[in-house]
PDB file of C-alpha atoms in Angstrom:
ATOM      1  CA  ALA A   1     113.077 110.203 104.222  1.00 41.00           C
ATOM      2  CA  ALA A   2     112.488 111.522 107.825  1.00 45.00           C
ATOM      3  CA  MET A   3     113.459 109.292 111.015  1.00 44.00           C
ATOM      4  CA  MET A   4     110.252 110.099 112.792  1.00 42.00           C
ATOM      5  CA  ALA A   5     106.690 108.575 113.146  1.00 35.00           C
ATOM      6  CA  ALA A   6     103.219 109.983 114.748  1.00 32.00           C
ATOM      7  CA  ALA A   7     101.914 108.030 118.005  1.00 31.00           C
ATOM      8  CA  ALA A   8      99.804 104.983 116.333  1.00 34.00           C
ATOM      9  CA  PRO A   9      99.369 106.117 113.023  1.00 38.00           C
ATOM     10  CA  ARG A  10      96.496 104.695 111.187  1.00 45.00           C
ATOM     11  CA  ARG A  11      97.719 102.179 108.639  1.00 48.00           C
ATOM     12  CA  GLY A  12      97.278  98.433 107.335  1.00 49.00           C
ATOM     13  CA  ARG A  13      94.620  99.137 104.771  1.00 64.00           C
ATOM     14  CA  LEU A  14      94.344  99.145 100.966  1.00 80.00           C
ATOM     15  CA  GLY A  15      93.192 102.589  99.433  1.00 90.00           C
ATOM     16  CA  ARG A  16      91.859 102.059  95.753  1.00 93.00           C
ATOM     17  CA  GLU A  17      95.145 103.238  94.278  1.00 95.00           C
ATOM     18  CA  ALA A  18      97.429 100.517  96.443  1.00 95.00           C
ATOM     19  CA  ARG A  19      94.829  97.935  95.043  1.00 96.00           C
ATOM     20  CA  ALA A  20      94.836  98.993  91.539  1.00 97.00           C
ATOM     21  CA  SER A  21      98.819  99.187  91.556  1.00 97.00           C
ATOM     22  CA  LEU A  22      98.974  95.456  93.111  1.00 97.00           C
ATOM     23  CA  ALA A  23      96.584  94.289  90.520  1.00 97.00           C
ATOM     24  CA  ALA A  24      98.051  96.451  87.274  1.00 98.00           C
ATOM     25  CA  PHE A  25     101.676  94.609  89.290  1.00 98.00           C
ATOM     26  CA  LEU A  26     100.408  90.958  88.837  1.00 98.00           C
ATOM     27  CA  LEU A  27      99.079  91.509  85.370  1.00 97.00           C
ATOM     28  CA  GLY A  28     102.295  92.705  84.468  1.00 97.00           C
ATOM     29  CA  ALA A  29     104.032  89.826  86.011  1.00 97.00           C
ATOM     30  CA  SER A  30     101.939  87.379  84.263  1.00 95.00           C
ATOM     31  CA  VAL A  31     104.147  87.201  81.588  1.00 93.00           C
ATOM     32  CA  ALA A  32     106.047  84.507  83.233  1.00 91.00           C
ATOM     33  CA  ALA A  33     103.545  82.380  82.305  1.00 88.00           C
ATOM     34  CA  LEU A  34     104.020  83.473  78.799  1.00 84.00           C
ATOM     35  CA  PRO A  35     106.393  79.859  78.348  1.00 81.00           C
ATOM     36  CA  VAL A  36     103.523  77.688  79.605  1.00 74.00           C
ATOM     37  CA  ALA A  37     100.718  78.928  77.122  1.00 72.00           C
ATOM     38  CA  LEU A  38     102.889  78.729  74.620  1.00 70.00           C
ATOM     39  CA  GLY A  39     104.287  75.333  75.299  1.00 70.00           C
ATOM     40  CA  SER A  40     107.764  76.807  75.187  1.00 66.00           C
ATOM     41  CA  PRO A  41     111.431  76.459  77.511  1.00 62.00           C
ATOM     42  CA  PRO A  42     111.341  78.989  80.548  1.00 59.00           C
ATOM     43  CA  ALA A  43     114.130  80.962  78.858  1.00 56.00           C
ATOM     44  CA  LEU A  44     112.107  82.458  76.628  1.00 55.00           C
ATOM     45  CA  LEU A  45     113.704  85.525  76.474  1.00 58.00           C
ATOM     46  CA  ALA A  46     116.921  84.176  76.057  1.00 52.00           C
ATOM     47  CA  ALA A  47     116.120  83.505  72.467  1.00 52.00           C
ATOM     48  CA  PRO A  48     112.265  84.159  71.999  1.00 58.00           C
ATOM     49  CA  GLY A  49     112.415  83.877  68.236  1.00 67.00           C
ATOM     50  CA  LEU A  50     109.083  85.354  66.081  1.00 72.00           C
ATOM     51  CA  ARG A  51     106.888  84.003  68.346  1.00 72.00           C
ATOM     52  CA  GLY A  52     108.224  84.700  71.135  1.00 74.00           C
ATOM     53  CA  ARG A  53     108.881  88.277  70.397  1.00 79.00           C
ATOM     54  CA  LEU A  54     104.789  88.928  69.266  1.00 84.00           C
ATOM     55  CA  ALA A  55     103.825  87.157  72.170  1.00 83.00           C
ATOM     56  CA  LEU A  56     105.701  89.577  74.413  1.00 87.00           C
ATOM     57  CA  ALA A  57     104.556  92.548  72.145  1.00 90.00           C
ATOM     58  CA  LEU A  58     100.664  91.173  72.504  1.00 91.00           C
ATOM     59  CA  HIS A  59     100.524  90.454  76.275  1.00 92.00           C
ATOM     60  CA  VAL A  60     101.799  93.773  76.662  1.00 94.00           C
ATOM     61  CA  ALA A  61      99.000  95.502  74.246  1.00 96.00           C
ATOM     62  CA  GLY A  62      96.797  92.971  76.200  1.00 96.00           C
ATOM     63  CA  VAL A  63      97.786  94.750  80.010  1.00 96.00           C
ATOM     64  CA  ASN A  64      97.780  98.296  78.224  1.00 96.00           C
ATOM     65  CA  ALA A  65      94.563  97.818  76.868  1.00 97.00           C
ATOM     66  CA  ALA A  66      92.861  95.871  80.402  1.00 97.00           C
ATOM     67  CA  LEU A  67      94.151  98.826  82.342  1.00 97.00           C
ATOM     68  CA  LEU A  68      92.689 101.430  80.209  1.00 97.00           C
ATOM     69  CA  LEU A  69      89.512  99.598  80.300  1.00 96.00           C
ATOM     70  CA  LEU A  70      89.601  98.631  83.922  1.00 95.00           C
ATOM     71  CA  TYR A  71      90.857 102.239  85.473  1.00 96.00           C
ATOM     72  CA  PRO A  72      89.977 106.075  84.734  1.00 95.00           C
ATOM     73  CA  ARG A  73      93.143 108.565  83.824  1.00 91.00           C
ATOM     74  CA  PRO A  74      94.052 109.574  87.031  1.00 92.00           C
ATOM     75  CA  LEU A  75      94.419 105.829  88.364  1.00 96.00           C
ATOM     76  CA  TYR A  76      95.827 104.595  85.188  1.00 97.00           C
ATOM     77  CA  LYS A  77      98.230 106.584  85.110  1.00 97.00           C
ATOM     78  CA  ILE A  78      99.358 104.493  88.354  1.00 97.00           C
ATOM     79  CA  ALA A  79      98.437 101.122  87.094  1.00 97.00           C
ATOM     80  CA  VAL A  80     100.464 101.436  83.873  1.00 97.00           C
ATOM     81  CA  ARG A  81     103.551 102.437  85.642  1.00 97.00           C
ATOM     82  CA  ALA A  82     103.094  99.298  88.302  1.00 98.00           C
ATOM     83  CA  GLY A  83     102.060  97.142  85.090  1.00 97.00           C
ATOM     84  CA  PHE A  84     104.986  98.273  83.564  1.00 97.00           C
ATOM     85  CA  LEU A  85     106.994  97.147  86.982  1.00 98.00           C
ATOM     86  CA  GLY A  86     105.448  94.233  86.649  1.00 98.00           C
ATOM     87  CA  PHE A  87     105.914  92.838  83.328  1.00 97.00           C
ATOM     88  CA  ALA A  88     109.930  93.821  83.814  1.00 97.00           C
ATOM     89  CA  PHE A  89     109.983  91.583  87.105  1.00 97.00           C
ATOM     90  CA  GLY A  90     108.038  88.775  85.097  1.00 95.00           C
ATOM     91  CA  CYS A  91     110.409  88.897  82.181  1.00 92.00           C
ATOM     92  CA  GLY A  92     112.997  89.052  85.174  1.00 94.00           C
ATOM     93  CA  LEU A  93     112.170  85.258  86.465  1.00 93.00           C
ATOM     94  CA  LEU A  94     111.758  84.202  82.164  1.00 89.00           C
ATOM     95  CA  LEU A  95     115.409  85.285  82.446  1.00 90.00           C
ATOM     96  CA  SER A  96     116.326  83.913  86.068  1.00 90.00           C
ATOM     97  CA  ALA A  97     114.967  80.125  84.637  1.00 84.00           C
ATOM     98  CA  GLY A  98     117.402  80.133  81.799  1.00 74.00           C
ATOM     99  CA  ARG A  99     120.970  78.799  81.602  1.00 74.00           C
ATOM    100  CA  SER A 100     121.905  82.087  79.361  1.00 75.00           C
ATOM    101  CA  ALA A 101     124.656  84.183  80.252  1.00 78.00           C
ATOM    102  CA  TRP A 102     121.463  86.722  80.799  1.00 88.00           C
ATOM    103  CA  ARG A 103     120.404  84.618  83.566  1.00 91.00           C
ATOM    104  CA  HIS A 104     122.111  87.004  86.556  1.00 95.00           C
ATOM    105  CA  PHE A 105     120.775  89.903  84.513  1.00 95.00           C
ATOM    106  CA  GLY A 106     117.489  88.496  85.280  1.00 95.00           C
ATOM    107  CA  TRP A 107     117.578  88.142  88.723  1.00 97.00           C
ATOM    108  CA  TYR A 108     118.947  92.018  88.179  1.00 98.00           C
ATOM    109  CA  MET A 109     115.638  93.046  86.744  1.00 97.00           C
ATOM    110  CA  CYS A 110     113.386  91.250  89.221  1.00 97.00           C
ATOM    111  CA  SER A 111     115.787  93.457  92.193  1.00 98.00           C
ATOM    112  CA  LEU A 112     114.800  96.334  90.036  1.00 98.00           C
ATOM    113  CA  SER A 113     111.661  96.147  89.307  1.00 98.00           C
ATOM    114  CA  LEU A 114     110.426  95.132  93.097  1.00 98.00           C
ATOM    115  CA  PHE A 115     112.556  97.771  94.504  1.00 98.00           C
ATOM    116  CA  HIS A 116     110.578 100.378  92.918  1.00 98.00           C
ATOM    117  CA  TYR A 117     107.141  98.855  93.206  1.00 98.00           C
ATOM    118  CA  SER A 118     107.638  97.829  96.890  1.00 97.00           C
ATOM    119  CA  GLU A 119     108.414 101.715  97.210  1.00 96.00           C
ATOM    120  CA  TYR A 120     105.136 103.025  95.797  1.00 97.00           C
ATOM    121  CA  LEU A 121     103.045 100.362  97.305  1.00 96.00           C
ATOM    122  CA  VAL A 122     104.443 100.777 101.027  1.00 95.00           C
ATOM    123  CA  THR A 123     104.089 104.531 101.023  1.00 94.00           C
ATOM    124  CA  ALA A 124     100.344 103.681  99.939  1.00 93.00           C
ATOM    125  CA  ILE A 125      99.991 101.607 102.875  1.00 91.00           C
ATOM    126  CA  ASN A 126     102.244 103.540 104.955  1.00 88.00           C
ATOM    127  CA  ASN A 127     101.330 107.183 104.402  1.00 85.00           C
ATOM    128  CA  PRO A 128      98.735 107.618 101.523  1.00 88.00           C
ATOM    129  CA  ARG A 129      98.249 111.516 102.444  1.00 86.00           C
ATOM    130  CA  SER A 130     102.028 111.495 100.807  1.00 87.00           C
ATOM    131  CA  LEU A 131     101.636 109.561  97.910  1.00 91.00           C
ATOM    132  CA  SER A 132     101.814 110.433  94.400  1.00 93.00           C
ATOM    133  CA  LEU A 133     103.204 108.982  91.033  1.00 95.00           C
ATOM    134  CA  ASP A 134     106.853 109.894  92.216  1.00 94.00           C
ATOM    135  CA  SER A 135     106.587 107.406  95.222  1.00 95.00           C
ATOM    136  CA  PHE A 136     107.770 104.881  92.468  1.00 96.00           C
ATOM    137  CA  LEU A 137     110.978 106.899  92.767  1.00 94.00           C
ATOM    138  CA  LEU A 138     111.151 105.939  88.535  1.00 94.00           C
ATOM    139  CA  ASN A 139     112.070 110.013  88.288  1.00 87.00           C
ATOM    140  CA  HIS A 140     114.101 110.125  90.904  1.00 83.00           C
ATOM    141  CA  SER A 141     116.982 112.147  89.501  1.00 87.00           C
ATOM    142  CA  PHE A 142     118.920 112.272  85.943  1.00 90.00           C
ATOM    143  CA  GLU A 143     121.876 110.988  88.090  1.00 92.00           C
ATOM    144  CA  TYR A 144     119.997 107.799  88.831  1.00 93.00           C
ATOM    145  CA  ASN A 145     119.088 107.093  85.536  1.00 94.00           C
ATOM    146  CA  LEU A 146     122.405 107.212  84.113  1.00 95.00           C
ATOM    147  CA  ALA A 147     123.744 105.601  86.167  1.00 96.00           C
ATOM    148  CA  ALA A 148     121.106 102.558  85.882  1.00 96.00           C
ATOM    149  CA  LEU A 149     121.993 103.348  82.144  1.00 97.00           C
ATOM    150  CA  SER A 150     125.976 102.711  82.985  1.00 97.00           C
ATOM    151  CA  SER A 151     125.227  99.597  84.813  1.00 97.00           C
ATOM    152  CA  TRP A 152     123.337  98.272  81.323  1.00 97.00           C
ATOM    153  CA  VAL A 153     125.886  99.504  79.155  1.00 97.00           C
ATOM    154  CA  GLU A 154     128.703  97.667  80.880  1.00 98.00           C
ATOM    155  CA  PHE A 155     127.047  94.448  81.515  1.00 97.00           C
ATOM    156  CA  THR A 156     126.429  94.573  78.137  1.00 95.00           C
ATOM    157  CA  LEU A 157     129.938  95.118  76.398  1.00 96.00           C
ATOM    158  CA  GLU A 158     131.587  92.880  79.050  1.00 96.00           C
ATOM    159  CA  LYS A 159     129.338  90.198  78.094  1.00 94.00           C
ATOM    160  CA  LEU A 160     130.208  90.165  74.473  1.00 94.00           C
ATOM    161  CA  LEU A 161     134.045  90.837  75.247  1.00 96.00           C
ATOM    162  CA  PHE A 162     134.199  88.907  78.657  1.00 94.00           C
ATOM    163  CA  PRO A 163     131.628  86.195  78.615  1.00 93.00           C
ATOM    164  CA  GLU A 164     133.339  84.299  81.273  1.00 94.00           C
ATOM    165  CA  LEU A 165     132.711  87.222  84.146  1.00 94.00           C
ATOM    166  CA  LYS A 166     129.364  87.234  83.849  1.00 94.00           C
ATOM    167  CA  GLN A 167     129.259  83.914  84.793  1.00 92.00           C
ATOM    168  CA  ILE A 168     130.385  83.672  88.617  1.00 95.00           C
ATOM    169  CA  THR A 169     127.564  82.600  90.388  1.00 95.00           C
ATOM    170  CA  TRP A 170     128.702  82.476  93.867  1.00 97.00           C
ATOM    171  CA  LEU A 171     129.618  86.301  93.050  1.00 97.00           C
ATOM    172  CA  SER A 172     125.842  87.554  91.593  1.00 97.00           C
ATOM    173  CA  THR A 173     124.769  85.171  94.943  1.00 97.00           C
ATOM    174  CA  VAL A 174     126.739  87.441  96.702  1.00 98.00           C
ATOM    175  CA  GLY A 175     125.084  90.407  95.260  1.00 98.00           C
ATOM    176  CA  LEU A 176     121.798  89.273  95.458  1.00 98.00           C
ATOM    177  CA  VAL A 177     121.886  88.685  99.130  1.00 98.00           C
ATOM    178  CA  MET A 178     123.048  92.295  99.621  1.00 98.00           C
ATOM    179  CA  VAL A 179     119.894  93.214  97.445  1.00 98.00           C
ATOM    180  CA  VAL A 180     117.443  91.329  99.480  1.00 98.00           C
ATOM    181  CA  PHE A 181     119.078  92.457 102.664  1.00 98.00           C
ATOM    182  CA  GLY A 182     119.204  96.664 101.459  1.00 98.00           C
ATOM    183  CA  ASP A 183     115.996  96.153 100.439  1.00 98.00           C
ATOM    184  CA  CYS A 184     114.654  94.781 103.309  1.00 98.00           C
ATOM    185  CA  LEU A 185     115.969  96.546 105.707  1.00 98.00           C
ATOM    186  CA  ARG A 186     114.833  99.952 103.421  1.00 97.00           C
ATOM    187  CA  LYS A 187     111.298  98.786 104.018  1.00 97.00           C
ATOM    188  CA  ALA A 188     111.578  97.957 107.892  1.00 96.00           C
ATOM    189  CA  ALA A 189     112.672 101.775 108.303  1.00 95.00           C
ATOM    190  CA  MET A 190     109.991 102.824 106.301  1.00 94.00           C
ATOM    191  CA  LEU A 191     107.196 100.782 108.066  1.00 93.00           C
ATOM    192  CA  THR A 192     108.592 101.435 111.272  1.00 92.00           C
ATOM    193  CA  ALA A 193     108.642 104.973 110.352  1.00 88.00           C
ATOM    194  CA  GLY A 194     104.995 104.504 109.893  1.00 83.00           C
ATOM    195  CA  SER A 195     102.796 107.296 108.690  1.00 71.00           C
ATOM    196  CA  ASN A 196     105.643 110.215 108.698  1.00 67.00           C
ATOM    197  CA  PHE A 197     107.772 108.399 106.440  1.00 78.00           C
ATOM    198  CA  ASN A 198     108.674 110.576 103.576  1.00 77.00           C
ATOM    199  CA  HIS A 199     110.708 110.456 100.346  1.00 75.00           C
ATOM    200  CA  ILE A 200     111.573 114.150 100.569  1.00 75.00           C
ATOM    201  CA  VAL A 201     113.369 115.412 103.975  1.00 69.00           C
ATOM    202  CA  GLN A 202     110.284 117.544 106.136  1.00 67.00           C
ATOM    203  CA  ASN A 203     111.641 121.079 106.661  1.00 66.00           C
ATOM    204  CA  GLU A 204     108.317 121.396 108.953  1.00 64.00           C
ATOM    205  CA  LYS A 205     107.591 119.967 112.588  1.00 67.00           C
ATOM    206  CA  SER A 206     104.344 118.248 112.954  1.00 63.00           C
ATOM    207  CA  ASP A 207     102.417 118.018 116.316  1.00 64.00           C
ATOM    208  CA  THR A 208     102.374 114.393 115.723  1.00 61.00           C
ATOM    209  CA  HIS A 209     105.902 113.551 114.808  1.00 74.00           C
ATOM    210  CA  THR A 210     108.246 111.705 117.510  1.00 80.00           C
ATOM    211  CA  LEU A 211     111.346 110.649 117.092  1.00 89.00           C
ATOM    212  CA  VAL A 212     111.777 106.786 116.492  1.00 90.00           C
ATOM    213  CA  THR A 213     114.385 105.010 118.321  1.00 92.00           C
ATOM    214  CA  SER A 214     113.330 101.768 118.163  1.00 92.00           C
ATOM    215  CA  GLY A 215     113.297  98.739 115.862  1.00 94.00           C
ATOM    216  CA  VAL A 216     115.797  98.928 113.212  1.00 96.00           C
ATOM    217  CA  TYR A 217     116.424 102.694 114.623  1.00 96.00           C
ATOM    218  CA  GLY A 218     118.124 101.366 117.522  1.00 95.00           C
ATOM    219  CA  TRP A 219     120.744  99.422 115.131  1.00 97.00           C
ATOM    220  CA  PHE A 220     121.166 102.702 112.951  1.00 97.00           C
ATOM    221  CA  ARG A 221     120.010 106.568 112.630  1.00 96.00           C
ATOM    222  CA  HIS A 222     119.283 105.759 108.852  1.00 96.00           C
ATOM    223  CA  PRO A 223     118.645 102.425 108.220  1.00 96.00           C
ATOM    224  CA  SER A 224     117.062 103.634 105.097  1.00 96.00           C
ATOM    225  CA  TYR A 225     119.881 105.068 103.488  1.00 97.00           C
ATOM    226  CA  VAL A 226     121.910 101.978 104.563  1.00 98.00           C
ATOM    227  CA  GLY A 227     119.223  99.561 103.301  1.00 98.00           C
ATOM    228  CA  TRP A 228     119.116 101.955  99.474  1.00 97.00           C
ATOM    229  CA  PHE A 229     123.222 101.812  99.986  1.00 98.00           C
ATOM    230  CA  TYR A 230     124.324  98.298  99.990  1.00 98.00           C
ATOM    231  CA  TRP A 231     120.901  97.493  97.571  1.00 98.00           C
ATOM    232  CA  SER A 232     122.634  99.701  95.237  1.00 98.00           C
ATOM    233  CA  ILE A 233     125.763  98.254  95.103  1.00 98.00           C
ATOM    234  CA  GLY A 234     124.638  95.005  95.579  1.00 98.00           C
ATOM    235  CA  THR A 235     122.988  95.061  92.273  1.00 98.00           C
ATOM    236  CA  GLN A 236     126.137  95.977  90.358  1.00 98.00           C
ATOM    237  CA  VAL A 237     128.129  92.981  92.692  1.00 98.00           C
ATOM    238  CA  LEU A 238     125.059  90.715  90.979  1.00 98.00           C
ATOM    239  CA  LEU A 239     125.847  91.785  87.862  1.00 98.00           C
ATOM    240  CA  CYS A 240     129.720  91.578  88.147  1.00 97.00           C
ATOM    241  CA  ASN A 241     130.287  94.952  87.060  1.00 98.00           C
ATOM    242  CA  PRO A 242     133.845  95.915  88.041  1.00 98.00           C
ATOM    243  CA  ILE A 243     133.294  99.362  87.075  1.00 98.00           C
ATOM    244  CA  CYS A 244     129.654 100.213  88.588  1.00 98.00           C
ATOM    245  CA  VAL A 245     130.885  98.458  91.665  1.00 98.00           C
ATOM    246  CA  VAL A 246     133.698 101.394  92.268  1.00 98.00           C
ATOM    247  CA  GLY A 247     131.809 104.048  90.558  1.00 97.00           C
ATOM    248  CA  TYR A 248     127.734 103.095  92.515  1.00 97.00           C
ATOM    249  CA  ALA A 249     130.008 102.861  95.970  1.00 98.00           C
ATOM    250  CA  LEU A 250     131.369 106.229  95.769  1.00 97.00           C
ATOM    251  CA  ALA A 251     128.582 107.905  94.249  1.00 96.00           C
ATOM    252  CA  SER A 252     125.927 106.380  96.811  1.00 96.00           C
ATOM    253  CA  TRP A 253     128.429 107.437  99.370  1.00 97.00           C
ATOM    254  CA  ARG A 254     128.925 110.814  98.826  1.00 96.00           C
ATOM    255  CA  PHE A 255     125.288 111.260  98.222  1.00 95.00           C
ATOM    256  CA  PHE A 256     123.885 109.763 101.341  1.00 96.00           C
ATOM    257  CA  ARG A 257     126.945 111.827 103.837  1.00 96.00           C
ATOM    258  CA  GLU A 258     125.059 115.366 102.121  1.00 95.00           C
ATOM    259  CA  ARG A 259     121.556 113.833 102.858  1.00 94.00           C
ATOM    260  CA  ILE A 260     122.378 112.921 106.160  1.00 95.00           C
ATOM    261  CA  GLU A 261     123.569 115.973 106.728  1.00 94.00           C
ATOM    262  CA  GLU A 262     121.087 118.075 105.761  1.00 92.00           C
ATOM    263  CA  GLU A 263     118.413 115.893 107.163  1.00 92.00           C
ATOM    264  CA  GLU A 264     120.600 116.224 111.115  1.00 94.00           C
ATOM    265  CA  ILE A 265     120.247 119.600 110.767  1.00 93.00           C
ATOM    266  CA  THR A 266     116.514 119.172 110.633  1.00 91.00           C
ATOM    267  CA  LEU A 267     116.178 117.104 113.077  1.00 92.00           C
ATOM    268  CA  ILE A 268     118.381 118.567 115.607  1.00 93.00           C
ATOM    269  CA  HIS A 269     115.940 121.478 115.033  1.00 91.00           C
ATOM    270  CA  PHE A 270     113.272 119.892 115.892  1.00 90.00           C
ATOM    271  CA  PHE A 271     113.969 117.576 118.704  1.00 91.00           C
ATOM    272  CA  GLY A 272     117.145 119.649 120.023  1.00 93.00           C
ATOM    273  CA  GLU A 273     118.968 117.437 123.056  1.00 94.00           C
ATOM    274  CA  GLU A 274     117.041 114.312 122.400  1.00 94.00           C
ATOM    275  CA  TYR A 275     117.952 114.038 119.011  1.00 94.00           C
ATOM    276  CA  LEU A 276     121.550 114.749 119.905  1.00 95.00           C
ATOM    277  CA  GLU A 277     121.783 112.280 122.738  1.00 95.00           C
ATOM    278  CA  TYR A 278     120.272 109.745 120.463  1.00 95.00           C
ATOM    279  CA  LYS A 279     122.950 110.389 117.920  1.00 96.00           C
ATOM    280  CA  ARG A 280     125.592 110.052 120.722  1.00 95.00           C
ATOM    281  CA  LYS A 281     124.584 106.274 121.073  1.00 96.00           C
ATOM    282  CA  VAL A 282     123.564 105.257 117.059  1.00 97.00           C
ATOM    283  CA  PRO A 283     125.998 105.337 114.361  1.00 97.00           C
ATOM    284  CA  SER A 284     124.820 106.609 111.425  1.00 96.00           C
ATOM    285  CA  GLY A 285     125.204 102.892 109.580  1.00 96.00           C
ATOM    286  CA  LEU A 286     127.325 104.094 106.757  1.00 97.00           C
ATOM    287  CA  PRO A 287     130.996 103.444 106.908  1.00 96.00           C
ATOM    288  CA  PHE A 288     132.960 106.918 107.974  1.00 95.00           C
ATOM    289  CA  ILE A 289     129.476 108.698 108.092  1.00 96.00           C
ATOM    290  CA  LYS A 290     129.490 110.327 111.447  1.00 94.00           C
ATOM    291  CA  GLY A 291     126.546 113.060 110.359  1.00 93.00           C
ATOM    292  CA  VAL A 292     126.254 116.995 110.888  1.00 91.00           C
ATOM    293  CA  LYS A 293     129.106 117.809 113.293  1.00 87.00           C
ATOM    294  CA  VAL A 294     127.837 119.698 116.298  1.00 78.00           C
ATOM    295  CA  GLU A 295     129.553 122.285 117.711  1.00 66.00           C
ATOM    296  CA  LEU A 296     129.764 122.307 121.684  1.00 53.00           C
TER     297      LEU A 296
END
């Protein structure tokens, strides 16, 4: 994600892609209203039974049918992804409402689905020219998907073997705070950078690019990475996953160390002494990561 913004970028209007994604996300999230419709307790997913499972299946089928009818194929591809994320968010709300061992996993589902959907929505508002299906970050990388799968496996196994480990509410609350802080910081960075924020490091400088040093960029040189770093670790603290807490911390630190060095080489090429002066004054924001070394 580049730390550059165009002067006075035009943003804020919801285009048709953003409107379609928002409608689909809310439609998917309406699964949270199923307990009211069925006259069931909020913890519908904790022990759903045949009636609950049938209701969930019918909801998914109904949402997909509605999206197929409402949107042509290009918009349907967007809407079906947003609808899936909305459904995951709604299911997370249902799990969160219960008192089972899956309650904190519900918090995690809400956090994960909202993170991915908001990546798309903020990009749609900020920089619609760079918007694509990849903006959901659902296909980020094989390593990212493997990390997510590992966290689900660890949570499930430890829930079966050490159920009391998954009931440490104060620790899960700390993780939730980290998640909220990290995601808010990342989105603040995206909004501050404006229309030139991009999920891909830019190698060519546009005439409109200027170095952003205000707002959250006055705190850290790489606030979007700082936010993602603490968000990712926070998800595992939330789940009380000791193995993945360590694994996520090490893997994320290594990834962002390499990513920051790559990006700063480009930024020095773009802005020269202006960026070097900024680099001297403002920390990267990530522990023990100083960025690319410059030979004087």
